[in-house]
Amino acid sequence: MKRFLQSVFLCLAFLNAKAQVGISVSPPRTYFHLNGGQSEVKSVTVTNVSSAKTLDLSVSFNDWKYDENGNNIISPPTTLPTSSADWMTVSKPSFRLSPGESYDLEVRMTVPFNANTEPVHTTMMYITQTNPQDAVDEQGKAIRVYVRSGVKIYRRRNAAHNTNVEFISYRYDRGRLQLSIENDGDIWADGTINTDLVNTETGETSELKSIAFYTMPGDKRKLSLQLPEELEKGKYTAISIMNCEATAVLKVAEFNFVHL
């Protein structure tokens, strides 16, 4: 059954605050540049940040992708064409950490010679507590707490690649600007969009809050910009500048609208 990853991390934050138990995992993303038949090992450091609780931990892998709003959607392993879950092994599938102890988990990816032609493959590595903690929820009820954290793993071929994200639509909708972008390259692309507004009747300018985006090849992303409540009614030009982290090329979109 698919579920949103966001709820897992919100749960983790709640558990850290309420149950005084948690883990730190670094880095949160790991990248492999491998062709078919190649293998590589990366290190992920796992730390028990609890001051009193010993944690028994296990490692597992799932598939993941973004939805059109940029949320992470988790699926069972090997169910997506972009899955690399079966390619992964770790130095210890399960291990124990005393309070304050760290372990450098060795994560190996081995790409088969007959891997499909998807330009990018991914998996989510979960590190999950297997000895639950007794705690009390906000209503005073007894609960059992499990801590879990995820590491996103990416793979692309060790070859030239094309990073490209384009604006594909822009519209005004009841005090918000609705943008759509598309990753039509062959590599993951992350970045930010900064937007300035110009009142075409008075010349007054204002700057909207920057928004971040994360995309995979073929993704279309819906983004929403809230206009300031104090923005005067009138005619405006919105100028949005997209900056992708992997390229120095800036993309610009202009949109004329009437703020009602």
C-alpha positions as YAML, in Angstrom:
chain: A
units: angstrom
residues:
- id: 1
  name: MET
  ca: [0.00, 0.00, 0.00]
- id: 2
  name: LYS
  ca: [1.45, 3.38, -0.97]
- id: 3
  name: ARG
  ca: [1.90, 6.07, 1.66]
- id: 4
  name: PHE
  ca: [3.47, 9.50, 1.94]
- id: 5
  name: LEU
  ca: [7.02, 9.66, 3.27]
- id: 6
  name: GLN
  ca: [6.31, 13.07, 4.78]
- id: 7
  name: SER
  ca: [4.16, 11.49, 7.50]
- id: 8
  name: VAL
  ca: [7.10, 9.25, 8.52]
- id: 9
  name: PHE
  ca: [9.40, 12.19, 9.12]
- id: 10
  name: LEU
  ca: [6.73, 14.18, 10.94]
- id: 11
  name: CYS
  ca: [6.25, 11.17, 13.13]
- id: 12
  name: LEU
  ca: [9.99, 10.97, 13.73]
- id: 13
  name: ALA
  ca: [10.13, 14.60, 14.83]
- id: 14
  name: PHE
  ca: [7.23, 14.01, 17.23]
- id: 15
  name: LEU
  ca: [8.90, 10.94, 18.68]
- id: 16
  name: ASN
  ca: [12.17, 12.73, 19.27]
- id: 17
  name: ALA
  ca: [10.40, 15.44, 21.23]
- id: 18
  name: LYS
  ca: [8.01, 13.25, 23.20]
- id: 19
  name: ALA
  ca: [9.91, 10.02, 23.76]
- id: 20
  name: GLN
  ca: [13.50, 11.31, 23.86]
- id: 21
  name: VAL
  ca: [14.64, 8.69, 21.37]
- id: 22
  name: GLY
  ca: [15.89, 9.15, 17.83]
- id: 23
  name: ILE
  ca: [18.54, 8.53, 15.22]
- id: 24
  name: SER
  ca: [20.62, 10.82, 13.05]
- id: 25
  name: VAL
  ca: [21.50, 9.65, 9.54]
- id: 26
  name: SER
  ca: [24.05, 11.40, 7.30]
- id: 27
  name: PRO
  ca: [24.06, 12.08, 4.41]
- id: 28
  name: PRO
  ca: [20.30, 12.08, 3.72]
- id: 29
  name: ARG
  ca: [20.99, 11.50, 0.01]
- id: 30
  name: THR
  ca: [23.55, 9.24, -1.65]
- id: 31
  name: TYR
  ca: [24.51, 9.29, -5.34]
- id: 32
  name: PHE
  ca: [26.02, 6.57, -7.54]
- id: 33
  name: HIS
  ca: [27.34, 7.10, -11.09]
- id: 34
  name: LEU
  ca: [27.54, 3.56, -12.44]
- id: 35
  name: ASN
  ca: [27.15, 1.70, -15.72]
- id: 36
  name: GLY
  ca: [25.84, -1.84, -16.11]
- id: 37
  name: GLY
  ca: [28.11, -4.38, -14.39]
- id: 38
  name: GLN
  ca: [29.75, -1.81, -12.13]
- id: 39
  name: SER
  ca: [29.67, -1.65, -8.33]
- id: 40
  name: GLU
  ca: [30.52, 0.97, -5.71]
- id: 41
  name: VAL
  ca: [30.37, 1.39, -1.94]
- id: 42
  name: LYS
  ca: [29.29, 4.55, -0.10]
- id: 43
  name: SER
  ca: [29.23, 5.20, 3.64]
- id: 44
  name: VAL
  ca: [26.20, 6.38, 5.64]
- id: 45
  name: THR
  ca: [26.73, 7.34, 9.29]
- id: 46
  name: VAL
  ca: [23.97, 6.33, 11.70]
- id: 47
  name: THR
  ca: [23.99, 7.81, 15.22]
- id: 48
  name: ASN
  ca: [21.86, 7.03, 18.24]
- id: 49
  name: VAL
  ca: [21.10, 10.51, 19.59]
- id: 50
  name: SER
  ca: [19.36, 9.18, 22.69]
- id: 51
  name: SER
  ca: [21.09, 9.73, 26.04]
- id: 52
  name: ALA
  ca: [19.69, 6.57, 27.62]
- id: 53
  name: LYS
  ca: [18.09, 4.18, 25.11]
- id: 54
  name: THR
  ca: [19.98, 1.44, 23.26]
- id: 55
  name: LEU
  ca: [18.56, 0.99, 19.76]
- id: 56
  name: ASP
  ca: [18.29, -2.19, 17.71]
- id: 57
  name: LEU
  ca: [18.10, -1.17, 14.06]
- id: 58
  name: SER
  ca: [17.38, -2.91, 10.77]
- id: 59
  name: VAL
  ca: [17.93, -1.83, 7.16]
- id: 60
  name: SER
  ca: [15.42, -2.23, 4.32]
- id: 61
  name: PHE
  ca: [14.80, -0.80, 0.86]
- id: 62
  name: ASN
  ca: [11.67, 0.50, -0.86]
- id: 63
  name: ASP
  ca: [10.85, 2.22, -4.14]
- id: 64
  name: TRP
  ca: [9.92, 5.88, -4.20]
- id: 65
  name: LYS
  ca: [8.91, 8.64, -6.58]
- id: 66
  name: TYR
  ca: [7.54, 12.19, -6.48]
- id: 67
  name: ASP
  ca: [3.91, 13.04, -7.12]
- id: 68
  name: GLU
  ca: [2.98, 16.17, -9.11]
- id: 69
  name: ASN
  ca: [3.11, 18.28, -5.94]
- id: 70
  name: GLY
  ca: [6.59, 17.12, -4.97]
- id: 71
  name: ASN
  ca: [5.51, 14.74, -2.20]
- id: 72
  name: ASN
  ca: [7.44, 11.49, -1.76]
- id: 73
  name: ILE
  ca: [5.35, 8.39, -2.49]
- id: 74
  name: ILE
  ca: [6.68, 5.07, -1.21]
- id: 75
  name: SER
  ca: [6.02, 1.74, -2.94]
- id: 76
  name: PRO
  ca: [7.07, -1.86, -2.28]
- id: 77
  name: PRO
  ca: [10.56, -2.73, -3.58]
- id: 78
  name: THR
  ca: [11.00, -3.52, -7.30]
- id: 79
  name: THR
  ca: [7.49, -2.32, -8.24]
- id: 80
  name: LEU
  ca: [8.62, 0.80, -10.15]
- id: 81
  name: PRO
  ca: [10.60, 0.70, -13.42]
- id: 82
  name: THR
  ca: [13.12, 3.08, -11.84]
- id: 83
  name: SER
  ca: [13.74, 0.77, -8.86]
- id: 84
  name: SER
  ca: [17.28, -0.06, -7.75]
- id: 85
  name: ALA
  ca: [16.17, -1.78, -4.52]
- id: 86
  name: ASP
  ca: [17.38, -5.20, -5.70]
- id: 87
  name: TRP
  ca: [20.82, -3.80, -6.48]
- id: 88
  name: MET
  ca: [21.58, -2.82, -2.89]
- id: 89
  name: THR
  ca: [23.45, -4.59, -0.09]
- id: 90
  name: VAL
  ca: [24.74, -3.29, 3.23]
- id: 91
  name: SER
  ca: [27.57, -4.25, 5.57]
- id: 92
  name: LYS
  ca: [25.11, -5.05, 8.39]
- id: 93
  name: PRO
  ca: [21.40, -5.60, 7.71]
- id: 94
  name: SER
  ca: [20.81, -5.21, 11.47]
- id: 95
  name: PHE
  ca: [22.92, -3.69, 14.24]
- id: 96
  name: ARG
  ca: [22.75, -2.23, 17.76]
- id: 97
  name: LEU
  ca: [23.77, 1.27, 18.87]
- id: 98
  name: SER
  ca: [24.33, 2.32, 22.48]
- id: 99
  name: PRO
  ca: [23.34, 5.86, 23.50]
- id: 100
  name: GLY
  ca: [25.51, 8.35, 21.61]
- id: 101
  name: GLU
  ca: [27.15, 5.61, 19.50]
- id: 102
  name: SER
  ca: [27.65, 5.92, 15.72]
- id: 103
  name: TYR
  ca: [28.11, 3.30, 13.01]
- id: 104
  name: ASP
  ca: [29.37, 3.84, 9.47]
- id: 105
  name: LEU
  ca: [27.06, 1.65, 7.40]
- id: 106
  name: GLU
  ca: [28.61, 0.54, 4.12]
- id: 107
  name: VAL
  ca: [26.05, 0.71, 1.31]
- id: 108
  name: ARG
  ca: [26.88, -1.10, -1.93]
- id: 109
  name: MET
  ca: [25.13, -0.74, -5.25]
- id: 110
  name: THR
  ca: [25.79, -3.33, -7.97]
- id: 111
  name: VAL
  ca: [24.16, -2.54, -11.31]
- id: 112
  name: PRO
  ca: [23.31, -5.63, -13.39]
- id: 113
  name: PHE
  ca: [24.52, -5.84, -16.99]
- id: 114
  name: ASN
  ca: [20.92, -6.17, -18.17]
- id: 115
  name: ALA
  ca: [19.53, -3.15, -16.28]
- id: 116
  name: ASN
  ca: [16.63, -1.46, -18.09]
- id: 117
  name: THR
  ca: [17.16, 1.74, -20.04]
- id: 118
  name: GLU
  ca: [15.65, 4.17, -17.52]
- id: 119
  name: PRO
  ca: [18.05, 7.14, -17.27]
- id: 120
  name: VAL
  ca: [17.85, 7.23, -13.47]
- id: 121
  name: HIS
  ca: [17.20, 4.58, -10.82]
- id: 122
  name: THR
  ca: [16.37, 5.18, -7.18]
- id: 123
  name: THR
  ca: [15.56, 3.50, -3.91]
- id: 124
  name: MET
  ca: [14.78, 4.57, -0.35]
- id: 125
  name: MET
  ca: [16.94, 2.98, 2.35]
- id: 126
  name: TYR
  ca: [15.06, 2.81, 5.64]
- id: 127
  name: ILE
  ca: [16.78, 2.44, 8.99]
- id: 128
  name: THR
  ca: [14.15, 1.28, 11.47]
- id: 129
  name: GLN
  ca: [14.18, 0.67, 15.21]
- id: 130
  name: THR
  ca: [13.11, -2.88, 16.07]
- id: 131
  name: ASN
  ca: [13.02, -2.61, 19.89]
- id: 132
  name: PRO
  ca: [10.12, -0.28, 20.60]
- id: 133
  name: GLN
  ca: [10.09, 2.39, 23.30]
- id: 134
  name: ASP
  ca: [7.19, 2.69, 25.74]
- id: 135
  name: ALA
  ca: [5.82, 6.24, 25.80]
- id: 136
  name: VAL
  ca: [2.70, 8.31, 26.40]
- id: 137
  name: ASP
  ca: [0.89, 10.27, 23.67]
- id: 138
  name: GLU
  ca: [-0.59, 13.76, 23.98]
- id: 139
  name: GLN
  ca: [-3.85, 12.31, 25.37]
- id: 140
  name: GLY
  ca: [-1.98, 10.36, 28.06]
- id: 141
  name: LYS
  ca: [-2.45, 6.97, 26.42]
- id: 142
  name: ALA
  ca: [0.32, 4.38, 26.51]
- id: 143
  name: ILE
  ca: [1.94, 3.79, 23.13]
- id: 144
  name: ARG
  ca: [4.90, 1.91, 21.68]
- id: 145
  name: VAL
  ca: [7.32, 4.05, 19.72]
- id: 146
  name: TYR
  ca: [9.39, 3.01, 16.71]
- id: 147
  name: VAL
  ca: [11.92, 5.38, 15.15]
- id: 148
  name: ARG
  ca: [12.60, 5.30, 11.42]
- id: 149
  name: SER
  ca: [14.65, 7.46, 9.06]
- id: 150
  name: GLY
  ca: [15.13, 7.29, 5.30]
- id: 151
  name: VAL
  ca: [18.03, 7.89, 2.92]
- id: 152
  name: LYS
  ca: [17.31, 8.58, -0.74]
- id: 153
  name: ILE
  ca: [19.63, 6.72, -3.11]
- id: 154
  name: TYR
  ca: [20.10, 7.83, -6.72]
- id: 155
  name: ARG
  ca: [21.87, 6.18, -9.64]
- id: 156
  name: ARG
  ca: [22.68, 7.48, -13.10]
- id: 157
  name: ARG
  ca: [25.00, 6.19, -15.79]
- id: 158
  name: ASN
  ca: [28.62, 7.28, -15.70]
- id: 159
  name: ALA
  ca: [28.23, 9.27, -18.92]
- id: 160
  name: ALA
  ca: [27.25, 12.70, -20.20]
- id: 161
  name: HIS
  ca: [23.76, 13.79, -19.18]
- id: 162
  name: ASN
  ca: [21.29, 16.53, -19.97]
- id: 163
  name: THR
  ca: [19.86, 18.69, -17.17]
- id: 164
  name: ASN
  ca: [16.81, 20.62, -18.34]
- id: 165
  name: VAL
  ca: [13.69, 21.90, -16.59]
- id: 166
  name: GLU
  ca: [11.16, 24.12, -18.39]
- id: 167
  name: PHE
  ca: [8.21, 26.29, -17.42]
- id: 168
  name: ILE
  ca: [5.11, 24.81, -19.09]
- id: 169
  name: SER
  ca: [2.21, 26.86, -17.65]
- id: 170
  name: TYR
  ca: [1.44, 29.94, -15.57]
- id: 171
  name: ARG
  ca: [-1.94, 31.19, -14.32]
- id: 172
  name: TYR
  ca: [-3.62, 33.36, -11.69]
- id: 173
  name: ASP
  ca: [-6.16, 31.78, -9.34]
- id: 174
  name: ARG
  ca: [-7.82, 33.68, -6.49]
- id: 175
  name: GLY
  ca: [-4.81, 35.37, -4.97]
- id: 176
  name: ARG
  ca: [-2.26, 32.74, -5.97]
- id: 177
  name: LEU
  ca: [0.03, 32.21, -8.93]
- id: 178
  name: GLN
  ca: [-0.02, 28.61, -10.15]
- id: 179
  name: LEU
  ca: [3.06, 27.43, -12.05]
- id: 180
  name: SER
  ca: [3.89, 24.15, -13.71]
- id: 181
  name: ILE
  ca: [7.36, 22.95, -14.66]
- id: 182
  name: GLU
  ca: [8.63, 19.81, -16.38]
- id: 183
  name: ASN
  ca: [11.93, 17.96, -16.18]
- id: 184
  name: ASP
  ca: [12.53, 16.88, -19.76]
- id: 185
  name: GLY
  ca: [16.19, 16.04, -19.20]
- id: 186
  name: ASP
  ca: [17.71, 12.67, -18.30]
- id: 187
  name: ILE
  ca: [18.88, 13.44, -14.75]
- id: 188
  name: TRP
  ca: [17.38, 14.56, -11.44]
- id: 189
  name: ALA
  ca: [17.15, 18.33, -11.14]
- id: 190
  name: ASP
  ca: [16.66, 20.45, -8.03]
- id: 191
  name: GLY
  ca: [16.53, 24.20, -7.73]
- id: 192
  name: THR
  ca: [14.67, 27.32, -6.73]
- id: 193
  name: ILE
  ca: [12.27, 29.75, -8.37]
- id: 194
  name: ASN
  ca: [12.36, 33.45, -7.41]
- id: 195
  name: THR
  ca: [9.50, 35.71, -8.47]
- id: 196
  name: ASP
  ca: [9.20, 39.50, -8.63]
- id: 197
  name: LEU
  ca: [5.95, 41.38, -9.23]
- id: 198
  name: VAL
  ca: [5.68, 44.69, -11.08]
- id: 199
  name: ASN
  ca: [2.50, 46.76, -10.86]
- id: 200
  name: THR
  ca: [2.23, 47.91, -14.48]
- id: 201
  name: GLU
  ca: [0.09, 50.91, -13.49]
- id: 202
  name: THR
  ca: [2.26, 52.33, -10.68]
- id: 203
  name: GLY
  ca: [5.66, 50.74, -11.34]
- id: 204
  name: GLU
  ca: [5.82, 49.45, -7.75]
- id: 205
  name: THR
  ca: [7.71, 46.17, -7.33]
- id: 206
  name: SER
  ca: [7.51, 43.41, -4.74]
- id: 207
  name: GLU
  ca: [9.27, 40.09, -4.20]
- id: 208
  name: LEU
  ca: [7.53, 36.81, -3.46]
- id: 209
  name: LYS
  ca: [8.89, 34.06, -1.26]
- id: 210
  name: SER
  ca: [11.34, 31.76, -3.06]
- id: 211
  name: ILE
  ca: [10.16, 28.20, -3.63]
- id: 212
  name: ALA
  ca: [12.28, 25.07, -3.96]
- id: 213
  name: PHE
  ca: [11.61, 22.15, -6.30]
- id: 214
  name: TYR
  ca: [12.89, 18.59, -6.68]
- id: 215
  name: THR
  ca: [12.29, 16.59, -9.86]
- id: 216
  name: MET
  ca: [13.19, 13.36, -11.60]
- id: 217
  name: PRO
  ca: [13.31, 12.83, -15.39]
- id: 218
  name: GLY
  ca: [9.82, 13.09, -16.87]
- id: 219
  name: ASP
  ca: [8.32, 14.71, -13.77]
- id: 220
  name: LYS
  ca: [5.80, 17.51, -14.07]
- id: 221
  name: ARG
  ca: [5.58, 19.65, -10.97]
- id: 222
  name: LYS
  ca: [2.79, 21.96, -9.78]
- id: 223
  name: LEU
  ca: [3.96, 24.95, -7.73]
- id: 224
  name: SER
  ca: [1.86, 27.56, -5.97]
- id: 225
  name: LEU
  ca: [2.84, 31.11, -4.98]
- id: 226
  name: GLN
  ca: [0.73, 32.97, -2.43]
- id: 227
  name: LEU
  ca: [0.33, 36.67, -3.22]
- id: 228
  name: PRO
  ca: [0.69, 39.04, -0.22]
- id: 229
  name: GLU
  ca: [-2.60, 39.88, 1.48]
- id: 230
  name: GLU
  ca: [-1.71, 43.58, 1.34]
- id: 231
  name: LEU
  ca: [-1.05, 43.52, -2.44]
- id: 232
  name: GLU
  ca: [-3.09, 46.24, -4.11]
- id: 233
  name: LYS
  ca: [-5.64, 45.29, -6.74]
- id: 234
  name: GLY
  ca: [-4.51, 46.00, -10.28]
- id: 235
  name: LYS
  ca: [-2.53, 44.84, -13.30]
- id: 236
  name: TYR
  ca: [0.76, 43.05, -12.73]
- id: 237
  name: THR
  ca: [3.61, 41.33, -14.50]
- id: 238
  name: ALA
  ca: [5.16, 38.37, -12.67]
- id: 239
  name: ILE
  ca: [8.77, 37.58, -13.55]
- id: 240
  name: SER
  ca: [9.92, 34.15, -12.35]
- id: 241
  name: ILE
  ca: [13.55, 33.03, -12.57]
- id: 242
  name: MET
  ca: [14.37, 29.33, -12.28]
- id: 243
  name: ASN
  ca: [17.82, 28.36, -11.01]
- id: 244
  name: CYS
  ca: [18.74, 24.67, -11.27]
- id: 245
  name: GLU
  ca: [21.58, 23.62, -8.96]
- id: 246
  name: ALA
  ca: [23.22, 21.40, -11.59]
- id: 247
  name: THR
  ca: [23.46, 24.02, -14.35]
- id: 248
  name: ALA
  ca: [24.37, 27.69, -14.71]
- id: 249
  name: VAL
  ca: [21.51, 28.28, -17.15]
- id: 250
  name: LEU
  ca: [18.66, 30.42, -15.80]
- id: 251
  name: LYS
  ca: [15.12, 30.04, -17.15]
- id: 252
  name: VAL
  ca: [12.76, 33.03, -17.10]
- id: 253
  name: ALA
  ca: [8.96, 33.15, -17.35]
- id: 254
  name: GLU
  ca: [6.83, 36.31, -17.53]
- id: 255
  name: PHE
  ca: [3.12, 36.36, -16.85]
- id: 256
  name: ASN
  ca: [0.64, 39.24, -17.04]
- id: 257
  name: PHE
  ca: [-2.43, 39.10, -14.80]
- id: 258
  name: VAL
  ca: [-5.04, 41.19, -13.05]
- id: 259
  name: HIS
  ca: [-5.15, 40.89, -9.27]
- id: 260
  name: LEU
  ca: [-8.79, 41.10, -8.19]
...
